[in-house]
Amino acid sequence: MAAFSVERIDEPRGLRLEGELDLATVADMEAALQDLVREGGVITLDVRGLRFMDSSAIQLLIRTVQGLDSRGRVVLDGPVHSVRRLIDVMGLNRIPNLEVRE
Amino acid sequence: MNRSSKRARADRTFPAVPEALVEIRDYVRSLAGEARLPERVTEDLVLAVSEASANAVIHSGSATVRIQWLLRDDRVEVDVADDGVFRSRVRVPSADRPGGFGIPLMAALSDEVSIVEGTRRRPGTSVRLVKRSRQD
């Protein structure tokens, strides 16, 4: 069973997410995002090691970019195929201030 | 290939708590692996089942979520059932409160979705997700 882990990274500034992000673990991510959102700027989410994401995580991402507004943006860096599939199906790449980087 | 390793039917009940979602996904992954389903089919199915299960956890007030797997010649049917009352609602995600993505997401990922809603007198909502084994 893949647990979920989130850690702060500094170059680039943001978070590294690993494991599976779902309803059970999304609160941990929200907590980790708070300081970054308050600071503003570009927030990079290294998701190369994230093997699953669900719609509760998508909702958090949407809230995050709304909270950032013009003060910053989110970069999703290196989504695996299953996460990419969710992003495409939900049209997340149409949201301003959210960039998907392969 | 050993025929008996490909389970036509499987059935497991989980507690309706968020922590069970990863176990439900692993259960579906293992069944899909046994059935030699293509990776893309498995991915979509795992996500759809996870969303249906999350709905049961959040909305139903049920203590359990039951996953039933039926493998047919050309498709797989997964039933996600709870003991609660499904709240059927069209939610328009607003700027303040995004939400309600679960059902459209299930529909986008599956070939067929049917929801049999429970009532207060006969609780127990079941979501059936059907996915063709070959997506060509």
GROMACS .gro file of C-alpha atoms in nm:
model
  238
    1MET     CA    1   0.000   0.000   0.000
    2ALA     CA    2   0.143   0.334  -0.105
    3ALA     CA    3   0.123   0.592   0.170
    4PHE     CA    4   0.119   0.960   0.097
    5SER     CA    5   0.403   1.193   0.177
    6VAL     CA    6   0.443   1.563   0.122
    7GLU     CA    7   0.761   1.759   0.182
    8ARG     CA    8   0.868   2.112   0.123
    9ILE     CA    9   1.127   2.166  -0.149
   10ASP     CA   10   1.325   2.478  -0.220
   11GLU     CA   11   1.468   2.455  -0.568
   12PRO     CA   12   1.224   2.499  -0.722
   13ARG     CA   13   1.012   2.631  -0.437
   14GLY     CA   14   0.714   2.412  -0.362
   15LEU     CA   15   0.623   2.063  -0.253
   16ARG     CA   16   0.719   1.709  -0.345
   17LEU     CA   17   0.424   1.470  -0.336
   18GLU     CA   18   0.464   1.094  -0.331
   19GLY     CA   19   0.230   0.799  -0.308
   20GLU     CA   20  -0.143   0.843  -0.344
   21LEU     CA   21  -0.336   1.164  -0.287
   22ASP     CA   22  -0.704   1.117  -0.214
   23LEU     CA   23  -0.979   1.209   0.027
   24ALA     CA   24  -0.785   1.056   0.316
   25THR     CA   25  -0.463   1.246   0.256
   26VAL     CA   26  -0.569   1.572   0.092
   27ALA     CA   27  -0.580   1.754   0.428
   28ASP     CA   28  -0.205   1.696   0.471
   29MET     CA   29  -0.143   1.859   0.137
   30GLU     CA   30  -0.371   2.150   0.217
   31ALA     CA   31  -0.179   2.214   0.538
   32ALA     CA   32   0.154   2.201   0.355
   33LEU     CA   33   0.029   2.448   0.094
   34GLN     CA   34  -0.081   2.716   0.340
   35ASP     CA   35   0.252   2.890   0.389
   36LEU     CA   36   0.330   2.875   0.018
   37VAL     CA   37  -0.004   3.027  -0.075
   38ARG     CA   38   0.041   3.299   0.185
   39GLU     CA   39   0.385   3.379   0.041
   40GLY     CA   40   0.258   3.376  -0.317
   41GLY     CA   41   0.472   3.336  -0.626
   42VAL     CA   42   0.528   3.025  -0.834
   43ILE     CA   43   0.450   2.707  -0.642
   44THR     CA   44   0.595   2.394  -0.799
   45LEU     CA   45   0.438   2.060  -0.715
   46ASP     CA   46   0.681   1.779  -0.798
   47VAL     CA   47   0.441   1.494  -0.870
   48ARG     CA   48   0.681   1.255  -1.043
   49GLY     CA   49   0.642   1.012  -0.755
   50LEU     CA   50   0.268   1.060  -0.716
   51ARG     CA   51   0.096   0.757  -0.855
   52PHE     CA   52  -0.265   0.853  -0.790
   53MET     CA   53  -0.475   1.164  -0.748
   54ASP     CA   54  -0.852   1.196  -0.713
   55SER     CA   55  -1.111   1.471  -0.752
   56SER     CA   56  -1.070   1.596  -0.395
   57ALA     CA   57  -0.711   1.684  -0.486
   58ILE     CA   58  -0.834   1.858  -0.799
   59GLN     CA   59  -1.073   2.061  -0.585
   60LEU     CA   60  -0.783   2.157  -0.360
   61LEU     CA   61  -0.577   2.266  -0.661
   62ILE     CA   62  -0.862   2.482  -0.784
   63ARG     CA   63  -0.905   2.640  -0.440
   64THR     CA   64  -0.532   2.698  -0.427
   65VAL     CA   65  -0.510   2.886  -0.754
   66GLN     CA   66  -0.817   3.084  -0.659
   67GLY     CA   67  -0.650   3.175  -0.331
   68LEU     CA   68  -0.333   3.275  -0.513
   69ASP     CA   69  -0.528   3.482  -0.765
   70SER     CA   70  -0.286   3.725  -0.926
   71ARG     CA   71  -0.019   3.673  -0.659
   72GLY     CA   72   0.119   3.353  -0.807
   73ARG     CA   73   0.058   3.027  -0.988
   74VAL     CA   74   0.093   2.652  -0.952
   75VAL     CA   75   0.309   2.426  -1.167
   76LEU     CA   76   0.235   2.053  -1.171
   77ASP     CA   77   0.569   1.902  -1.260
   78GLY     CA   78   0.598   1.554  -1.411
   79PRO     CA   79   0.254   1.394  -1.370
   80VAL     CA   80   0.247   1.021  -1.438
   81HIS     CA   81  -0.003   0.890  -1.689
   82SER     CA   82  -0.290   0.826  -1.447
   83VAL     CA   83  -0.262   1.175  -1.300
   84ARG     CA   84  -0.231   1.323  -1.648
   85ARG     CA   85  -0.548   1.137  -1.744
   86LEU     CA   86  -0.738   1.296  -1.455
   87ILE     CA   87  -0.605   1.640  -1.546
   88ASP     CA   88  -0.714   1.598  -1.909
   89VAL     CA   89  -1.057   1.457  -1.828
   90MET     CA   90  -1.127   1.744  -1.591
   91GLY     CA   91  -0.988   2.006  -1.823
   92LEU     CA   92  -0.754   2.129  -1.555
   93ASN     CA   93  -0.510   2.262  -1.812
   94ARG     CA   94  -0.767   2.524  -1.903
   95ILE     CA   95  -0.745   2.684  -1.563
   96PRO     CA   96  -0.541   3.001  -1.552
   97ASN     CA   97  -0.255   3.005  -1.304
   98LEU     CA   98  -0.218   2.628  -1.329
   99GLU     CA   99   0.054   2.491  -1.555
  100VAL     CA  100   0.112   2.125  -1.629
  101ARG     CA  101   0.475   2.053  -1.705
  102GLU     CA  102   0.559   1.715  -1.857
  103MET     CA  103  -0.239  -1.915  -1.892
  104ASN     CA  104  -0.413  -2.072  -1.599
  105ARG     CA  105  -0.785  -1.998  -1.641
  106SER     CA  106  -0.861  -2.022  -1.274
  107SER     CA  107  -0.636  -1.726  -1.195
  108LYS     CA  108  -0.878  -1.498  -1.378
  109ARG     CA  109  -1.162  -1.448  -1.130
  110ALA     CA  110  -1.494  -1.389  -1.303
  111ARG     CA  111  -1.655  -1.272  -0.980
  112ALA     CA  112  -1.510  -1.113  -0.672
  113ASP     CA  113  -1.669  -0.945  -0.377
  114ARG     CA  114  -1.523  -0.757  -0.083
  115THR     CA  115  -1.666  -0.518   0.173
  116PHE     CA  116  -1.466  -0.231   0.321
  117PRO     CA  117  -1.535   0.018   0.599
  118ALA     CA  118  -1.675   0.342   0.460
  119VAL     CA  119  -1.383   0.556   0.573
  120PRO     CA  120  -1.141   0.765   0.368
  121GLU     CA  121  -0.847   0.542   0.466
  122ALA     CA  122  -1.014   0.248   0.293
  123LEU     CA  123  -1.004   0.414  -0.048
  124VAL     CA  124  -0.646   0.313  -0.116
  125GLU     CA  125  -0.729  -0.044  -0.016
  126ILE     CA  126  -1.025  -0.043  -0.253
  127ARG     CA  127  -0.802   0.083  -0.531
  128ASP     CA  128  -0.543  -0.188  -0.460
  129TYR     CA  129  -0.820  -0.449  -0.463
  130VAL     CA  130  -0.937  -0.333  -0.806
  131ARG     CA  131  -0.577  -0.314  -0.929
  132SER     CA  132  -0.511  -0.673  -0.828
  133LEU     CA  133  -0.831  -0.798  -0.991
  134ALA     CA  134  -0.752  -0.604  -1.307
  135GLY     CA  135  -0.402  -0.748  -1.305
  136GLU     CA  136  -0.534  -1.101  -1.277
  137ALA     CA  137  -0.770  -1.027  -1.567
  138ARG     CA  138  -0.478  -0.892  -1.771
  139LEU     CA  139  -0.667  -0.574  -1.845
  140PRO     CA  140  -0.476  -0.311  -2.042
  141GLU     CA  141  -0.310  -0.048  -1.826
  142ARG     CA  142  -0.524   0.238  -1.953
  143VAL     CA  143  -0.843   0.044  -1.884
  144THR     CA  144  -0.723  -0.035  -1.533
  145GLU     CA  145  -0.629   0.326  -1.466
  146ASP     CA  146  -0.971   0.456  -1.561
  147LEU     CA  147  -1.150   0.183  -1.371
  148VAL     CA  148  -0.944   0.237  -1.054
  149LEU     CA  149  -1.016   0.609  -1.057
  150ALA     CA  150  -1.387   0.564  -1.129
  151VAL     CA  151  -1.425   0.306  -0.852
  152SER     CA  152  -1.231   0.530  -0.614
  153GLU     CA  153  -1.463   0.821  -0.689
  154ALA     CA  154  -1.774   0.610  -0.645
  155SER     CA  155  -1.634   0.478  -0.318
  156ALA     CA  156  -1.547   0.829  -0.201
  157ASN     CA  157  -1.907   0.931  -0.266
  158ALA     CA  158  -2.024   0.644  -0.048
  159VAL     CA  159  -1.781   0.752   0.225
  160ILE     CA  160  -1.882   1.118   0.215
  161HIS     CA  161  -2.251   1.111   0.137
  162SER     CA  162  -2.416   0.789   0.236
  163GLY     CA  163  -2.388   0.764   0.611
  164SER     CA  164  -2.318   0.399   0.549
  165ALA     CA  165  -2.077   0.196   0.760
  166THR     CA  166  -1.951  -0.007   0.468
  167VAL     CA  167  -1.875   0.002   0.099
  168ARG     CA  168  -1.913  -0.318  -0.097
  169ILE     CA  169  -1.715  -0.375  -0.414
  170GLN     CA  170  -1.842  -0.641  -0.651
  171TRP     CA  171  -1.643  -0.733  -0.958
  172LEU     CA  172  -1.784  -0.916  -1.258
  173LEU     CA  173  -1.562  -0.995  -1.552
  174ARG     CA  174  -1.745  -1.064  -1.877
  175ASP     CA  175  -1.604  -1.155  -2.217
  176ASP     CA  176  -1.554  -0.803  -2.338
  177ARG     CA  177  -1.601  -0.585  -2.033
  178VAL     CA  178  -1.584  -0.561  -1.659
  179GLU     CA  179  -1.864  -0.446  -1.433
  180VAL     CA  180  -1.787  -0.308  -1.091
  181ASP     CA  181  -2.066  -0.237  -0.846
  182VAL     CA  182  -1.996   0.003  -0.560
  183ALA     CA  183  -2.270  -0.031  -0.302
  184ASP     CA  184  -2.341   0.128   0.032
  185ASP     CA  185  -2.626   0.116   0.282
  186GLY     CA  186  -2.711   0.481   0.271
  187VAL     CA  187  -2.925   0.721   0.077
  188PHE     CA  188  -2.759   0.879  -0.224
  189ARG     CA  189  -2.828   1.248  -0.249
  190SER     CA  190  -2.911   1.310  -0.611
  191ARG     CA  191  -2.833   1.669  -0.688
  192VAL     CA  192  -2.705   1.869  -0.979
  193ARG     CA  193  -2.448   2.093  -0.827
  194VAL     CA  194  -2.323   2.387  -1.018
  195PRO     CA  195  -1.966   2.445  -0.908
  196SER     CA  196  -1.942   2.809  -0.815
  197ALA     CA  197  -1.635   3.021  -0.768
  198ASP     CA  198  -1.667   2.984  -0.392
  199ARG     CA  199  -1.745   2.619  -0.359
  200PRO     CA  200  -1.615   2.393  -0.629
  201GLY     CA  201  -1.738   2.041  -0.599
  202GLY     CA  202  -1.961   1.770  -0.735
  203PHE     CA  203  -1.702   1.635  -0.976
  204GLY     CA  204  -1.746   1.271  -0.880
  205ILE     CA  205  -2.033   1.172  -1.105
  206PRO     CA  206  -1.922   1.352  -1.421
  207LEU     CA  207  -1.579   1.207  -1.365
  208MET     CA  208  -1.712   0.853  -1.330
  209ALA     CA  209  -1.915   0.904  -1.647
  210ALA     CA  210  -1.613   1.031  -1.840
  211LEU     CA  211  -1.397   0.739  -1.731
  212SER     CA  212  -1.649   0.459  -1.778
  213ASP     CA  213  -1.838   0.328  -2.079
  214GLU     CA  214  -2.157   0.301  -1.876
  215VAL     CA  215  -2.257   0.432  -1.536
  216SER     CA  216  -2.581   0.352  -1.362
  217ILE     CA  217  -2.687   0.466  -1.020
  218VAL     CA  218  -2.959   0.284  -0.835
  219GLU     CA  219  -3.053   0.514  -0.553
  220GLY     CA  220  -3.152   0.408  -0.208
  221THR     CA  221  -3.442   0.560  -0.019
  222ARG     CA  222  -3.501   0.616   0.348
  223ARG     CA  223  -3.726   0.314   0.360
  224ARG     CA  224  -3.494   0.100   0.152
  225PRO     CA  225  -3.146   0.236   0.197
  226GLY     CA  226  -2.862   0.110  -0.013
  227THR     CA  227  -2.728   0.290  -0.315
  228SER     CA  228  -2.538   0.107  -0.584
  229VAL     CA  229  -2.323   0.254  -0.857
  230ARG     CA  230  -2.242   0.026  -1.148
  231LEU     CA  231  -1.940   0.109  -1.359
  232VAL     CA  232  -1.890  -0.074  -1.686
  233LYS     CA  233  -1.564  -0.059  -1.875
  234ARG     CA  234  -1.487  -0.238  -2.200
  235SER     CA  235  -1.178  -0.452  -2.176
  236ARG     CA  236  -1.043  -0.326  -2.504
  237GLN     CA  237  -1.067   0.043  -2.578
  238ASP     CA  238  -1.008   0.036  -2.951
   0.00000   0.00000   0.00000
